[in-house]
CSV table of C-alpha atoms in Angstrom, one decimal:
chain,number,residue,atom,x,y,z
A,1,UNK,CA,-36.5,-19.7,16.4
A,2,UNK,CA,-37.8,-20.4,19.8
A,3,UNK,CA,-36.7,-22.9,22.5
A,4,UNK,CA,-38.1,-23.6,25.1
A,5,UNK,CA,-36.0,-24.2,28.6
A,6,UNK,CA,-35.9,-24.7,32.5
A,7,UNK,CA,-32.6,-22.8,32.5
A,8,UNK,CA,-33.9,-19.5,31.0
A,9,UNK,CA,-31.4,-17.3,32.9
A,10,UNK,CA,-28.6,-19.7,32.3
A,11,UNK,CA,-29.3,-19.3,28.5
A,12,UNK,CA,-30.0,-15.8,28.7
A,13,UNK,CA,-26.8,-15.2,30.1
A,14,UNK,CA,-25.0,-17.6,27.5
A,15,UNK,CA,-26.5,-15.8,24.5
A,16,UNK,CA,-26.1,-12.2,25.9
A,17,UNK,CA,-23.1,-12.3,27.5
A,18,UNK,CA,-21.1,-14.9,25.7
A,19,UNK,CA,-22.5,-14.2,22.8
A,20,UNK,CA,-23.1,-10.4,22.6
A,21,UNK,CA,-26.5,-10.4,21.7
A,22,UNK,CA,-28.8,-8.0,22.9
A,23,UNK,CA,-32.0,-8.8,24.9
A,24,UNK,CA,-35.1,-7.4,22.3
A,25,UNK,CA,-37.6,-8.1,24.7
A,26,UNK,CA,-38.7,-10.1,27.4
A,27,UNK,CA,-42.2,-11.5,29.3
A,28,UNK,CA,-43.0,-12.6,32.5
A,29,UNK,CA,-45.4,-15.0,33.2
A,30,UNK,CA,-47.9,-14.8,30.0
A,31,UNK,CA,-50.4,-18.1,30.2
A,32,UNK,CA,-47.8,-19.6,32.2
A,33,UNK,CA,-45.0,-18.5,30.1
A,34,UNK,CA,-42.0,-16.6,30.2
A,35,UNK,CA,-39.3,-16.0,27.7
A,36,UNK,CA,-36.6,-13.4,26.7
A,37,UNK,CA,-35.8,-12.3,23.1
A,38,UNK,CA,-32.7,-11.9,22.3
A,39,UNK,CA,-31.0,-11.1,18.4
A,40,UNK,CA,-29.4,-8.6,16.4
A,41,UNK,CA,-29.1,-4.9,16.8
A,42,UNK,CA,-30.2,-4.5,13.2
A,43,UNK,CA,-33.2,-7.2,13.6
A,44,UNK,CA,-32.0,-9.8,10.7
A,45,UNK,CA,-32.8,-12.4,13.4
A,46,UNK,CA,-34.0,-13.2,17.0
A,47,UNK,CA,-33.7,-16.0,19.7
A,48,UNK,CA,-37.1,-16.8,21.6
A,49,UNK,CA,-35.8,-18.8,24.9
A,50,UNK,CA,-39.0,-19.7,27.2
A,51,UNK,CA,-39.5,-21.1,30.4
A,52,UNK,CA,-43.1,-23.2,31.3
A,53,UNK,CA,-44.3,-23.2,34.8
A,54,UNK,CA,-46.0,-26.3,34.3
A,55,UNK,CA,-42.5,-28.7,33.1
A,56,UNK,CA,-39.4,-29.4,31.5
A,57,UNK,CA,-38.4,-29.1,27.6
A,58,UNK,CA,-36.6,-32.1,27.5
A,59,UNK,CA,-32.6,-32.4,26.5
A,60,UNK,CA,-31.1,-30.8,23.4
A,61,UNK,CA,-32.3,-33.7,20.4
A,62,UNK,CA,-28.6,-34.0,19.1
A,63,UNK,CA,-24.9,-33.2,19.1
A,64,UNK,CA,-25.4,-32.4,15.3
A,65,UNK,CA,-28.4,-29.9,16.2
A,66,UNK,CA,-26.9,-26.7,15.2
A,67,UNK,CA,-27.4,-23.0,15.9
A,68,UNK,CA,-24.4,-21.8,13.1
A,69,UNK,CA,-23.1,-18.2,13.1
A,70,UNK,CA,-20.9,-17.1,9.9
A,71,UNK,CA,-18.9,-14.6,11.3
A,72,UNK,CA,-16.8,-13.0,8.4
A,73,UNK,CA,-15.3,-10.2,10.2
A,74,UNK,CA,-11.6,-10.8,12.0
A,75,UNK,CA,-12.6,-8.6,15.1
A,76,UNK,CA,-16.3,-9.9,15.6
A,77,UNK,CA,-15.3,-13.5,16.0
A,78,UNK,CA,-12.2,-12.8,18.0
A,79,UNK,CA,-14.6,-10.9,19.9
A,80,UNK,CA,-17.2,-13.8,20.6
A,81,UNK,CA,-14.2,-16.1,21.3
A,82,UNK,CA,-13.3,-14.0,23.8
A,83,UNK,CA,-16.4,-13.5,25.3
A,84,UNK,CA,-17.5,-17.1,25.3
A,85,UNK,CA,-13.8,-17.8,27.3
A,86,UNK,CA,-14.1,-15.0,29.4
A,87,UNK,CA,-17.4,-16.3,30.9
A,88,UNK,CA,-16.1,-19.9,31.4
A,89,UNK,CA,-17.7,-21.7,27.9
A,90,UNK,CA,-15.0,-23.5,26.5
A,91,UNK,CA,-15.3,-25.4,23.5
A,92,UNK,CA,-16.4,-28.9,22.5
A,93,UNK,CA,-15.5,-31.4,19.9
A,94,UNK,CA,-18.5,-31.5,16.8
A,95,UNK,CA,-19.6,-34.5,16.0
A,96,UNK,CA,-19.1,-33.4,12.3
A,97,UNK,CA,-15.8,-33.4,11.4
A,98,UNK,CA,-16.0,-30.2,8.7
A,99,UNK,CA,-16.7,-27.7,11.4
A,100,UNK,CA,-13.7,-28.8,13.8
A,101,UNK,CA,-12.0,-27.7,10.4
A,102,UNK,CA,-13.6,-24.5,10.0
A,103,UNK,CA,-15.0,-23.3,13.5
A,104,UNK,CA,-15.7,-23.3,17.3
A,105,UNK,CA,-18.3,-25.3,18.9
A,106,UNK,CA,-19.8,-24.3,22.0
A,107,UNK,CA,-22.7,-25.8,23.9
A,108,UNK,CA,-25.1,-23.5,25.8
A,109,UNK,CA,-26.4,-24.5,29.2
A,110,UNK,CA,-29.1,-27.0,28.0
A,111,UNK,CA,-27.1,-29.1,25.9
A,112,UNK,CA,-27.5,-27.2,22.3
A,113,UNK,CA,-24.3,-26.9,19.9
A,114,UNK,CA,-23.8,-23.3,19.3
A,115,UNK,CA,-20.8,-22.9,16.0
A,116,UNK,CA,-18.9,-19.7,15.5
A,117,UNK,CA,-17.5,-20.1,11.8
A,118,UNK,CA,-15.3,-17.5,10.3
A,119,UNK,CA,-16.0,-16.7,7.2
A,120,UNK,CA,-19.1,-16.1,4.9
A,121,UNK,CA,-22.0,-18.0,4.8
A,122,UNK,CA,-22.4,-18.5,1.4
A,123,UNK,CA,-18.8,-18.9,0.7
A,124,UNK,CA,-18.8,-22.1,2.9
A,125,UNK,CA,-21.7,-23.6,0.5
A,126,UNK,CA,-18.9,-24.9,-1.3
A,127,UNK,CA,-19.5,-21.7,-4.2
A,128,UNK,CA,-23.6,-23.0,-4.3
A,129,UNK,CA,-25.0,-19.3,-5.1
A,130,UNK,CA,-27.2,-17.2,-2.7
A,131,UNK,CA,-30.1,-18.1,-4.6
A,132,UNK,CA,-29.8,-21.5,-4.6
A,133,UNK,CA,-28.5,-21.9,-0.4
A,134,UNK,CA,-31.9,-20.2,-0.1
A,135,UNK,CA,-33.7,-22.6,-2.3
A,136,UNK,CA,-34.8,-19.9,-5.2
């Protein structure tokens, strides 16, 4: 996923530090761009945040735009809790209902809603199979 912002090392330090993601890689100024990478140690996903020197990205589109993280482990979501609070992000109220019953919602420095859910993923499909979550 990429994203483009004019708060790059607000974000960066949202997603790294609150977040615990490590930066992948990073770019300075490549035909007016720059960006840092960030995602997982074991590369199942990755974050592309970039910055253009020629303007602004615009605000998030929506409250109910969603970057969702199923976090089934006890210890990895206290973790990010406590990382998100330790670096001042506190959460926010979602606009749907079903995650203030199941998760934390956070907003990252440009205005996108960032949910930590404990539990699996699949398990919150309401028992839809892996298969069909992934449209097979």
């Amino acid at each position: 996923m990429q994203i483009r912002t004019d708060k790059l090392a607000e974000v960066v330090r949202f997603y790294r530090d609150g977040m615990g993601l490590p930066v992948i890689a990073h770019f300075e100024d490549h035909a007016g761009y720059s960006g840092v990478i960030l995602g997982t140690p074991a590369g199942d996903f990755h974050l592309e945040f970039t910055h253009a020197a020629a303007g602004s990205p615009g605000p998030a589109p929506s409250k109910d735009n969603l970057l969702v993280f199923y976090i089934p482990e006890d210890k990895a979501h206290g973790e990010a809790l406590r990382r998100l609070k330790v670096y001042g992000y506190q959460t926010v109220e979602p606009e749907n209902p079903y995650w203030k019953e199941t998760s934390d919602t956070f907003e990252d420095p440009d205005g996108w809603r960032v949910v930590l859910y404990h539990g699996d993923a699949f398990a919150a499909a309401g028992g839809v199979r892996r298969s069909e979550a992934m449209g097979c």
